[in-house]
Structure formats: structure tokens, C-alpha cells
mmCIF file of C-alpha atoms in Angstrom:
data_model
loop_
_atom_site.group_PDB
_atom_site.id
_atom_site.type_symbol
_atom_site.label_atom_id
_atom_site.label_comp_id
_atom_site.label_asym_id
_atom_site.label_seq_id
_atom_site.Cartn_x
_atom_site.Cartn_y
_atom_site.Cartn_z
ATOM 1 C CA MET Q 8 -5.094 -4.776 46.631
ATOM 2 C CA ALA Q 9 -2.159 -6.557 45.298
ATOM 3 C CA ALA Q 10 -1.641 -8.149 42.322
ATOM 4 C CA PRO Q 11 0.606 -9.041 39.631
ATOM 5 C CA ARG Q 12 1.293 -7.021 37.179
ATOM 6 C CA SER Q 13 -0.487 -7.834 33.318
ATOM 7 C CA CYS Q 14 1.065 -5.234 31.158
ATOM 8 C CA GLY Q 15 -1.638 -6.086 28.620
ATOM 9 C CA LEU Q 16 -4.512 -6.357 31.634
ATOM 10 C CA TRP Q 17 -3.623 -2.065 32.548
ATOM 11 C CA ARG Q 18 -3.959 -0.962 28.571
ATOM 12 C CA SER Q 19 -6.238 -2.564 27.610
ATOM 13 C CA CYS Q 20 -9.141 -1.254 30.726
ATOM 14 C CA CYS Q 21 -7.569 1.037 32.115
ATOM 15 C CA ARG Q 22 -6.107 3.900 28.145
ATOM 16 C CA GLY Q 23 -6.960 7.303 29.187
ATOM 17 C CA TRP Q 24 -6.719 7.080 32.885
ATOM 18 C CA SER Q 25 -2.331 5.652 32.175
ATOM 19 C CA ARG Q 26 0.630 6.975 32.188
ATOM 20 C CA ALA Q 27 3.858 5.901 30.415
ATOM 21 C CA ALA Q 28 5.846 2.648 32.033
ATOM 22 C CA ALA Q 29 9.362 3.099 32.811
ATOM 23 C CA GLY Q 30 10.048 -0.048 31.484
ATOM 24 C CA GLY Q 31 8.773 -3.202 30.166
ATOM 25 C CA CYS Q 32 6.952 -6.237 31.906
ATOM 26 C CA GLY Q 33 10.438 -8.479 32.252
ATOM 27 C CA LEU Q 34 11.619 -11.505 34.560
ATOM 28 C CA PRO Q 35 13.657 -9.425 37.308
ATOM 29 C CA ARG Q 36 16.935 -8.936 36.958
ATOM 30 C CA PHE Q 37 20.536 -9.609 39.996
ATOM 31 C CA HIS Q 38 22.190 -6.329 40.218
ATOM 32 C CA ARG Q 39 25.941 -6.954 39.954
ATOM 33 C CA SER Q 40 28.143 -5.044 41.757
ATOM 34 C CA ARG Q 41 30.644 -5.316 39.187
ATOM 35 C CA PRO Q 42 31.420 -7.310 36.824
ATOM 36 C CA GLY Q 43 31.672 -11.084 36.576
ATOM 37 C CA ALA Q 44 31.270 -10.799 40.899
ATOM 38 C CA THR Q 45 28.364 -13.830 41.515
ATOM 39 C CA LEU Q 46 26.605 -13.186 44.623
ATOM 40 C CA SER Q 47 27.591 -15.497 47.810
ATOM 41 C CA ALA Q 48 25.636 -16.934 49.704
ATOM 42 C CA ARG Q 49 25.264 -14.843 52.728
ATOM 43 C CA SER Q 50 23.052 -12.547 49.462
ATOM 44 C CA LEU Q 51 21.054 -14.800 48.125
ATOM 45 C CA SER Q 52 19.919 -15.492 51.589
ATOM 46 C CA GLN Q 53 18.911 -11.616 51.628
ATOM 47 C CA GLU Q 54 17.429 -11.192 48.206
ATOM 48 C CA LYS Q 55 15.341 -14.115 49.720
ATOM 49 C CA ARG Q 56 14.907 -12.077 52.815
ATOM 50 C CA ALA Q 57 13.754 -9.431 50.615
ATOM 51 C CA ALA Q 58 11.177 -10.883 48.734
ATOM 52 C CA GLU Q 59 9.354 -12.294 50.782
ATOM 53 C CA THR Q 60 5.839 -11.208 52.728
ATOM 54 C CA HIS Q 61 3.402 -12.322 54.976
ATOM 55 C CA PHE Q 62 0.410 -13.470 54.078
ATOM 56 C CA GLY Q 63 -1.717 -13.659 56.871
ATOM 57 C CA PHE Q 64 0.713 -15.464 59.450
ATOM 58 C CA GLU Q 65 1.902 -17.294 56.628
ATOM 59 C CA THR Q 66 5.419 -16.270 55.105
ATOM 60 C CA VAL Q 67 5.161 -15.999 51.460
ATOM 61 C CA SER Q 68 6.460 -14.854 48.606
ATOM 62 C CA GLU Q 69 6.178 -11.368 47.296
ATOM 63 C CA GLU Q 70 5.088 -12.619 43.569
ATOM 64 C CA GLU Q 71 2.480 -15.218 45.766
ATOM 65 C CA LYS Q 72 1.400 -12.766 48.077
ATOM 66 C CA GLY Q 73 -0.712 -10.595 45.316
ATOM 67 C CA GLY Q 74 -2.318 -14.152 43.776
ATOM 68 C CA LYS Q 75 -3.434 -14.702 46.949
ATOM 69 C CA VAL Q 76 -4.709 -11.511 47.421
ATOM 70 C CA TYR Q 77 -6.625 -11.207 45.111
ATOM 71 C CA GLN Q 78 -8.117 -15.083 45.384
ATOM 72 C CA VAL Q 79 -9.613 -14.060 48.252
ATOM 73 C CA PHE Q 80 -11.068 -10.374 47.468
ATOM 74 C CA GLU Q 81 -12.658 -12.608 44.050
ATOM 75 C CA SER Q 82 -13.833 -15.423 46.272
ATOM 76 C CA VAL Q 83 -15.664 -12.649 48.912
ATOM 77 C CA ALA Q 84 -16.786 -10.083 46.463
ATOM 78 C CA LYS Q 85 -20.745 -11.236 46.250
ATOM 79 C CA LYS Q 86 -20.574 -11.203 49.899
ATOM 80 C CA TYR Q 87 -18.632 -7.750 51.076
ATOM 81 C CA ASP Q 88 -20.576 -6.061 52.478
ATOM 82 C CA VAL Q 89 -23.327 -8.171 54.913
ATOM 83 C CA MET Q 90 -19.839 -9.530 55.493
ATOM 84 C CA ASN Q 91 -18.584 -6.600 56.513
ATOM 85 C CA ASP Q 92 -21.983 -5.860 58.805
ATOM 86 C CA MET Q 93 -21.765 -9.185 60.216
ATOM 87 C CA MET Q 94 -18.479 -8.757 61.658
ATOM 88 C CA SER Q 95 -18.563 -5.863 62.436
ATOM 89 C CA LEU Q 96 -21.805 -5.570 64.024
ATOM 90 C CA GLY Q 97 -22.404 -2.502 61.462
ATOM 91 C CA ILE Q 98 -19.989 -0.557 62.726
ATOM 92 C CA HIS Q 99 -17.785 0.461 59.806
ATOM 93 C CA ARG Q 100 -20.204 2.369 58.367
ATOM 94 C CA ALA Q 101 -19.961 5.244 60.681
ATOM 95 C CA TRP Q 102 -16.064 4.888 60.016
ATOM 96 C CA LYS Q 103 -16.803 5.603 56.662
ATOM 97 C CA ASP Q 104 -19.257 7.819 57.653
ATOM 98 C CA LEU Q 105 -16.702 9.788 60.314
ATOM 99 C CA LEU Q 106 -14.108 9.295 57.156
ATOM 100 C CA LEU Q 107 -16.688 11.739 55.285
ATOM 101 C CA LYS Q 108 -16.721 14.324 58.134
ATOM 102 C CA LYS Q 109 -13.173 14.353 58.381
ATOM 103 C CA MET Q 110 -12.250 15.329 54.426
ATOM 104 C CA HIS Q 111 -15.139 17.724 54.696
ATOM 105 C CA PRO Q 112 -15.740 17.309 50.967
ATOM 106 C CA LEU Q 113 -16.671 21.089 48.388
ATOM 107 C CA PRO Q 114 -18.209 20.962 45.028
ATOM 108 C CA GLY Q 115 -15.481 20.725 43.022
ATOM 109 C CA THR Q 116 -13.426 18.285 44.797
ATOM 110 C CA GLN Q 117 -11.388 15.316 42.821
ATOM 111 C CA LEU Q 118 -11.203 12.316 44.459
ATOM 112 C CA LEU Q 119 -9.538 8.889 44.084
ATOM 113 C CA ASP Q 120 -10.696 6.120 46.620
ATOM 114 C CA VAL Q 121 -7.914 3.242 46.233
ATOM 115 C CA ALA Q 122 -9.229 -0.195 46.394
ATOM 116 C CA GLY Q 123 -13.060 1.187 46.668
ATOM 117 C CA GLY Q 124 -15.010 -1.528 44.763
ATOM 118 C CA THR Q 125 -18.339 -1.568 46.453
ATOM 119 C CA GLY Q 126 -17.981 2.184 46.520
ATOM 120 C CA ASP Q 127 -18.393 2.321 49.434
ATOM 121 C CA ILE Q 128 -16.875 5.561 50.000
ATOM 122 C CA ALA Q 129 -17.632 6.489 46.651
ATOM 123 C CA PHE Q 130 -21.299 7.160 47.524
ATOM 124 C CA ARG Q 131 -20.295 8.382 50.300
ATOM 125 C CA PHE Q 132 -18.583 11.755 49.118
ATOM 126 C CA LEU Q 133 -21.138 11.980 46.501
ATOM 127 C CA ARG Q 134 -24.322 11.969 48.575
ATOM 128 C CA TYR Q 135 -22.293 14.848 51.102
ATOM 129 C CA VAL Q 136 -21.148 17.178 48.202
ATOM 130 C CA GLN Q 137 -24.673 16.552 46.276
ATOM 131 C CA ALA Q 138 -26.048 18.193 50.080
ATOM 132 C CA GLN Q 139 -22.809 20.753 50.841
ATOM 133 C CA HIS Q 140 -23.748 21.857 46.976
ATOM 134 C CA GLN Q 141 -27.283 22.609 47.896
ATOM 135 C CA ARG Q 142 -27.403 23.838 50.290
ATOM 136 C CA LYS Q 143 -24.937 25.472 49.291
ATOM 137 C CA ARG Q 144 -27.740 26.690 46.142
ATOM 138 C CA LYS Q 145 -30.104 27.975 48.787
ATOM 139 C CA ARG Q 146 -28.061 30.468 50.222
ATOM 140 C CA GLN Q 147 -27.883 31.848 47.168
ATOM 141 C CA LEU Q 148 -31.543 31.951 46.584
ATOM 142 C CA ARG Q 149 -32.271 33.289 50.055
ATOM 143 C CA ALA Q 150 -29.747 35.788 49.316
ATOM 144 C CA GLN Q 151 -31.583 37.617 46.163
ATOM 145 C CA GLN Q 152 -35.122 38.019 47.613
ATOM 146 C CA ASN Q 153 -36.432 39.184 45.326
ATOM 147 C CA LEU Q 154 -36.505 37.008 43.079
ATOM 148 C CA SER Q 155 -40.154 35.790 42.284
ATOM 149 C CA TRP Q 156 -40.606 31.798 42.507
ATOM 150 C CA GLU Q 157 -40.588 31.255 38.904
ATOM 151 C CA GLU Q 158 -37.099 33.322 38.406
ATOM 152 C CA ILE Q 159 -36.508 30.682 41.588
ATOM 153 C CA ALA Q 160 -38.162 27.474 40.138
ATOM 154 C CA LYS Q 161 -36.663 28.041 36.654
ATOM 155 C CA LYS Q 162 -33.232 28.743 38.401
ATOM 156 C CA TYR Q 163 -33.832 25.246 40.449
ATOM 157 C CA GLN Q 164 -35.120 23.481 37.140
ATOM 158 C CA HIS Q 165 -31.962 24.554 35.063
ATOM 159 C CA GLU Q 166 -29.263 23.869 37.382
ATOM 160 C CA GLU Q 167 -26.676 21.610 35.451
ATOM 161 C CA ASP Q 168 -24.484 19.341 38.135
ATOM 162 C CA PRO Q 169 -25.829 19.031 41.011
ATOM 163 C CA LEU Q 170 -22.537 17.555 42.020
ATOM 164 C CA GLY Q 171 -20.630 21.072 41.634
ATOM 165 C CA GLY Q 172 -18.582 19.393 39.310
ATOM 166 C CA SER Q 173 -17.648 16.995 41.821
ATOM 167 C CA LEU Q 174 -16.010 13.972 40.718
ATOM 168 C CA VAL Q 175 -14.581 10.516 42.161
ATOM 169 C CA ILE Q 176 -12.657 7.631 40.863
ATOM 170 C CA VAL Q 177 -12.689 4.045 42.519
ATOM 171 C CA CYS Q 178 -9.629 2.259 41.428
ATOM 172 C CA ASP Q 179 -9.097 -1.029 42.795
ATOM 173 C CA ILE Q 180 -7.092 -3.438 41.234
ATOM 174 C CA ASN Q 181 -9.595 -6.657 41.718
ATOM 175 C CA ARG Q 182 -12.359 -6.572 38.442
ATOM 176 C CA GLU Q 183 -14.951 -8.153 40.326
ATOM 177 C CA MET Q 184 -15.200 -5.904 43.792
ATOM 178 C CA LEU Q 185 -15.563 -3.221 40.963
ATOM 179 C CA LYS Q 186 -18.323 -5.550 39.366
ATOM 180 C CA VAL Q 187 -20.497 -5.563 42.602
ATOM 181 C CA GLY Q 188 -19.428 -1.792 42.839
ATOM 182 C CA GLN Q 189 -20.821 -0.641 40.132
ATOM 183 C CA GLN Q 190 -24.038 -2.062 40.323
ATOM 184 C CA LYS Q 191 -24.402 -1.246 43.719
ATOM 185 C CA ALA Q 192 -24.190 2.138 40.838
ATOM 186 C CA LEU Q 193 -26.820 1.369 39.018
ATOM 187 C CA ASP Q 194 -29.335 0.073 42.024
ATOM 188 C CA GLN Q 195 -29.256 3.422 44.184
ATOM 189 C CA GLY Q 196 -29.338 5.673 40.777
ATOM 190 C CA HIS Q 197 -25.729 6.961 41.016
ATOM 191 C CA THR Q 198 -24.518 7.898 38.132
ATOM 192 C CA ALA Q 199 -23.218 10.996 37.264
ATOM 193 C CA GLY Q 200 -19.633 11.974 38.960
ATOM 194 C CA LEU Q 201 -18.669 8.465 39.127
ATOM 195 C CA ALA Q 202 -15.242 6.544 37.189
ATOM 196 C CA TRP Q 203 -14.794 3.118 37.886
ATOM 197 C CA VAL Q 204 -10.428 2.014 36.983
ATOM 198 C CA LEU Q 205 -8.915 -1.238 37.219
ATOM 199 C CA GLY Q 206 -5.466 -0.329 38.023
ATOM 200 C CA ASP Q 207 -3.024 -1.292 41.390
ATOM 201 C CA ALA Q 208 -2.024 0.794 44.526
ATOM 202 C CA GLU Q 209 1.834 0.435 43.239
ATOM 203 C CA GLU Q 210 1.226 1.399 40.453
ATOM 204 C CA LEU Q 211 -1.396 4.309 39.634
ATOM 205 C CA PRO Q 212 -2.745 4.752 36.618
ATOM 206 C CA PHE Q 213 -2.953 8.893 36.967
ATOM 207 C CA ASP Q 214 -0.567 11.555 35.517
ATOM 208 C CA ASP Q 215 0.904 14.074 38.815
ATOM 209 C CA ASP Q 216 -0.478 15.863 40.564
ATOM 210 C CA LYS Q 217 -4.207 15.432 39.504
ATOM 211 C CA PHE Q 218 -6.738 14.902 42.417
ATOM 212 C CA ASP Q 219 -7.249 17.340 45.660
ATOM 213 C CA VAL Q 220 -7.968 13.579 47.649
ATOM 214 C CA TYR Q 221 -6.461 10.080 47.927
ATOM 215 C CA THR Q 222 -8.147 7.714 50.006
ATOM 216 C CA ILE Q 223 -7.633 4.330 50.922
ATOM 217 C CA ALA Q 224 -10.465 2.395 53.611
ATOM 218 C CA PHE Q 225 -9.170 -0.745 54.427
ATOM 219 C CA GLY Q 226 -7.308 -1.479 51.725
ATOM 220 C CA ILE Q 227 -3.739 -0.871 52.468
ATOM 221 C CA ARG Q 228 -1.892 -3.702 54.154
ATOM 222 C CA ASN Q 229 -3.821 -5.934 51.683
ATOM 223 C CA VAL Q 230 -1.356 -4.451 49.585
ATOM 224 C CA THR Q 231 1.811 -5.911 48.678
ATOM 225 C CA HIS Q 232 4.520 -2.779 48.803
ATOM 226 C CA ILE Q 233 3.131 -0.030 51.266
ATOM 227 C CA ASP Q 234 5.227 2.362 51.643
ATOM 228 C CA ARG Q 235 5.297 2.070 47.096
ATOM 229 C CA ALA Q 236 1.428 2.229 47.771
ATOM 230 C CA LEU Q 237 2.228 5.324 49.903
ATOM 231 C CA GLN Q 238 3.915 6.990 47.428
ATOM 232 C CA GLU Q 239 1.839 7.077 44.762
ATOM 233 C CA ALA Q 240 -0.755 8.539 46.624
ATOM 234 C CA HIS Q 241 1.462 11.342 47.038
ATOM 235 C CA ARG Q 242 2.375 11.725 43.664
ATOM 236 C CA VAL Q 243 -1.097 12.244 42.113
ATOM 237 C CA LEU Q 244 -2.099 14.286 45.054
ATOM 238 C CA LYS Q 245 -2.516 17.911 43.972
ATOM 239 C CA PRO Q 246 0.164 20.292 45.696
ATOM 240 C CA GLY Q 247 -2.322 21.059 49.191
ATOM 241 C CA GLY Q 248 -3.632 17.231 48.202
ATOM 242 C CA ARG Q 249 -5.308 15.862 51.483
ATOM 243 C CA PHE Q 250 -4.132 11.710 51.863
ATOM 244 C CA LEU Q 251 -6.995 9.743 54.612
ATOM 245 C CA CYS Q 252 -6.403 5.916 54.990
ATOM 246 C CA LEU Q 253 -8.768 3.792 56.842
ATOM 247 C CA GLU Q 254 -7.206 1.432 58.602
ATOM 248 C CA PHE Q 255 -7.578 -1.424 61.393
ATOM 249 C CA SER Q 256 -4.969 -1.313 64.231
ATOM 250 C CA GLN Q 257 -4.158 -1.136 67.474
ATOM 251 C CA VAL Q 258 -6.299 -1.636 70.885
ATOM 252 C CA ASN Q 259 -5.148 0.256 72.980
ATOM 253 C CA ASP Q 260 -6.991 -1.388 75.775
ATOM 254 C CA PRO Q 261 -5.740 -4.991 77.392
ATOM 255 C CA LEU Q 262 -9.505 -6.959 78.133
ATOM 256 C CA ILE Q 263 -10.827 -4.850 75.338
ATOM 257 C CA SER Q 264 -7.622 -6.285 73.425
ATOM 258 C CA ARG Q 265 -8.550 -10.152 75.141
ATOM 259 C CA LEU Q 266 -12.167 -10.233 73.658
ATOM 260 C CA TYR Q 267 -11.572 -8.254 70.307
ATOM 261 C CA ASP Q 268 -8.477 -11.489 69.677
ATOM 262 C CA LEU Q 269 -11.412 -14.058 70.852
ATOM 263 C CA TYR Q 270 -13.700 -12.605 68.884
ATOM 264 C CA SER Q 271 -11.948 -12.592 65.488
ATOM 265 C CA PHE Q 272 -10.376 -15.987 65.202
ATOM 266 C CA GLN Q 273 -12.595 -17.885 67.005
ATOM 267 C CA VAL Q 274 -16.606 -16.491 65.656
ATOM 268 C CA ILE Q 275 -15.337 -14.316 62.361
ATOM 269 C CA PRO Q 276 -14.015 -17.148 60.596
ATOM 270 C CA VAL Q 277 -17.235 -18.850 62.120
ATOM 271 C CA ILE Q 278 -19.421 -16.243 60.195
ATOM 272 C CA GLY Q 279 -17.041 -16.832 56.954
ATOM 273 C CA GLU Q 280 -17.766 -20.111 57.061
ATOM 274 C CA VAL Q 281 -22.291 -19.829 56.985
ATOM 275 C CA ILE Q 282 -22.426 -16.591 55.501
ATOM 276 C CA ALA Q 283 -19.921 -16.623 52.651
ATOM 277 C CA GLY Q 284 -19.177 -20.176 52.876
ATOM 278 C CA ASP Q 285 -15.606 -19.197 52.993
ATOM 279 C CA TRP Q 286 -13.815 -19.952 55.987
ATOM 280 C CA LYS Q 287 -10.413 -19.367 54.633
ATOM 281 C CA SER Q 288 -11.048 -16.128 53.722
ATOM 282 C CA TYR Q 289 -11.667 -14.464 56.422
ATOM 283 C CA GLN Q 290 -8.650 -16.159 58.628
ATOM 284 C CA TYR Q 291 -6.713 -14.031 56.677
ATOM 285 C CA LEU Q 292 -8.428 -11.066 56.988
ATOM 286 C CA VAL Q 293 -8.114 -11.038 60.251
ATOM 287 C CA GLU Q 294 -4.322 -12.272 61.070
ATOM 288 C CA SER Q 295 -3.371 -9.812 57.988
ATOM 289 C CA ILE Q 296 -5.107 -6.517 60.689
ATOM 290 C CA ARG Q 297 -2.481 -8.221 63.209
ATOM 291 C CA LYS Q 298 0.124 -8.231 60.649
ATOM 292 C CA PHE Q 299 -0.008 -4.669 60.533
ATOM 293 C CA PRO Q 300 1.586 -2.499 61.245
ATOM 294 C CA ASN Q 301 0.862 0.093 64.858
ATOM 295 C CA GLN Q 302 -1.122 3.271 64.007
ATOM 296 C CA GLU Q 303 2.072 5.398 65.589
ATOM 297 C CA GLU Q 304 4.179 2.934 62.575
ATOM 298 C CA PHE Q 305 1.725 3.232 59.865
ATOM 299 C CA LYS Q 306 2.059 7.403 60.533
ATOM 300 C CA GLU Q 307 5.519 7.196 60.690
ATOM 301 C CA MET Q 308 5.928 5.569 58.030
ATOM 302 C CA ILE Q 309 2.877 8.352 55.929
ATOM 303 C CA GLU Q 310 5.600 10.679 56.440
ATOM 304 C CA ALA Q 311 8.396 8.876 54.751
ATOM 305 C CA ALA Q 312 6.873 8.541 51.807
ATOM 306 C CA GLY Q 313 6.686 12.125 51.697
ATOM 307 C CA PHE Q 314 3.459 14.228 53.577
ATOM 308 C CA GLN Q 315 3.346 16.663 56.043
ATOM 309 C CA LYS Q 316 1.062 17.487 59.271
ATOM 310 C CA VAL Q 317 0.267 13.348 59.702
ATOM 311 C CA THR Q 318 -2.065 13.053 62.384
ATOM 312 C CA TYR Q 319 -4.212 9.643 63.160
ATOM 313 C CA GLU Q 320 -7.395 9.923 65.249
ATOM 314 C CA SER Q 321 -7.363 6.179 66.609
ATOM 315 C CA LEU Q 322 -11.656 4.697 66.661
ATOM 316 C CA THR Q 323 -14.102 2.025 69.265
ATOM 317 C CA SER Q 324 -10.812 1.810 71.494
ATOM 318 C CA GLY Q 325 -8.242 1.413 68.888
ATOM 319 C CA ILE Q 326 -9.305 -1.952 66.469
ATOM 320 C CA VAL Q 327 -9.447 1.185 63.338
ATOM 321 C CA ALA Q 328 -7.601 4.602 63.254
ATOM 322 C CA ILE Q 329 -8.531 6.988 60.558
ATOM 323 C CA HIS Q 330 -4.075 8.547 59.201
ATOM 324 C CA SER Q 331 -4.761 11.979 58.168
ATOM 325 C CA GLY Q 332 -1.825 13.422 55.913
ATOM 326 C CA PHE Q 333 -1.418 16.738 53.106
ATOM 327 C CA LYS Q 334 1.149 17.504 50.379
ATOM 328 C CA LEU Q 335 2.467 20.750 50.429
#
């Protein structure tokens, strides 16, 4: 989720994770082709178009979109999980489980989950690697048949890290979404192997070559410059690291597409009004899905960012897709 950046906010909130900024927070400049040259009406028109983007079906400036998206998720944060269940009839849980199965993280994996404020992917990751680590420990103990039960019990008692060194950092630009995720972590007992960072997908506050896996689930369509977010994903991944994106996509069945459109535009905003008291935010979320590139177009964007072996799998007739790529 992209929003206007504030240098002061980043330095105070992300100290310890940030890298040196290449430049300040100055105003954008016009670059002239030669000294004394003036911009023609056509050039000004091109600059204007270049600075425009979409907010749902509405055309807005790039700066304006960041603020509007921030307000949407600030508004829906407290009801976000309930609304996900209502809108998808709970199917989003199965989609996220499939994302983890595709990732298949091993103990020791370093994961960056971007736009993951409420923690759904992070918590699944922690449970998955903990289960993997426990299975590994059991196999090791079974292989040591000569140990007494006292020695086996002692090994379990002295197990220091149930995650096997794994770590997930949840990075989100929206404070309210992070607050919801942190509270959920406390409620579910997730304390080890988890960190929360306030940061922008387009300018991640992390060093190069830092993570084994980068995930972003239902977040990249809200970023103002998707290409920049993809380039940042590539930068922070280690060589051999994997990019995984779960996002709404293009339905490939005409009949299901018509039914999906009817449900999306006629039902989801009403549910948003009834459950969260917010029609407009859910109207935007529906519209943003329709403006997002289809499966093949997004695959090409991922490849353009430098990823290789890029593939995708459409789920539920293409309502969502999981895209995968590697930094090689």
C-alpha cells in the first residue's frame, strides 16, 4: 500500500532497518534538454499524463493516489479480516494456505512479507516452519534409538529456537494495519521470529540481498508504481531468493466473469457498508481489481524487474493468481 513518503517518519520509525537515502525529500524538478530551453505545451501535457494514475476507476495524480489508498486501509483496518471472510466466503484462507505450500519454507528461512500488516501470511509462515522444525527434530530423535527416555526429554527441554532460526518481517506503510497485526500476534501467542516495520513497498528500508523469500498478498495492486515495487523486491532478495505474489487477477470463464462482476459491484460495497460502515473504500477495492494487469501482463512486469523462471497459477477460475519468480 503506497502513500506519500515522509523522511522524518521513516527515520524515526524504521531506524535500524533503513539504508541511506539516495536523495532528500525535495520537490520534483523539471529537467530541461538544454540551458534556457522552455517546455512546450506538448511536453507539459506529457508530464501531466505521466504524473497521473488510477484510483479505482478515477484518474488522480500519483501523489493523490498514495494518500487516498492510505485512507482506505486506515478506514478498513479494524474490520479487514472480517470483511475478507465476508467478501470471499472464507476462500481467501485457502488461497493463502496454497501460497505457503508453494513457498514450502524450511527452518532458517528469512521472509519479508510486504503489505502484510494484519499478519495473515506471517502467522502461517511461523506455524509452517515450526511444524517443519518439529518434524525434523522427531526424525533425528527416532534415528538415535540408543538414547534413554530421560535423554530424549532433556533434548526437548533444551530446544532453544522452535523456528530453527526462521524470521519473518512484516513491512507495511499503514500504521493502523500494523497495529491490527501486532494485536493479533499477541492474541495468538506469536512472539518469536517476528518483527514489524513501517515502510513503503516502493522504497524498502532494507539492505540489498537480505531475504530468502519476498511475499506480497493482495497488496501490490494498491502500489502507485508497481514496477518500482518489483524492482525493490528484486533488490532485497538474496541471489537464489524467491518472489511470491498472491493477487486478484482476470477470470478466464465468461459466465463466471459475469457473475463475479455482479457480486463484486452490487454486493461487496453493500457488505462493506453493513459490516464496516464504509461503502466507498470497498467500492475502490473492487475497482482496483479491474484495473490490475492480467496474469500474462503481470508476468511480463515481473520479468522486466529482473526475475527469472517466472510462472503463475490461476486459482478459482482466475479470480486470483499466484505469481512466482527467482532472483538468479
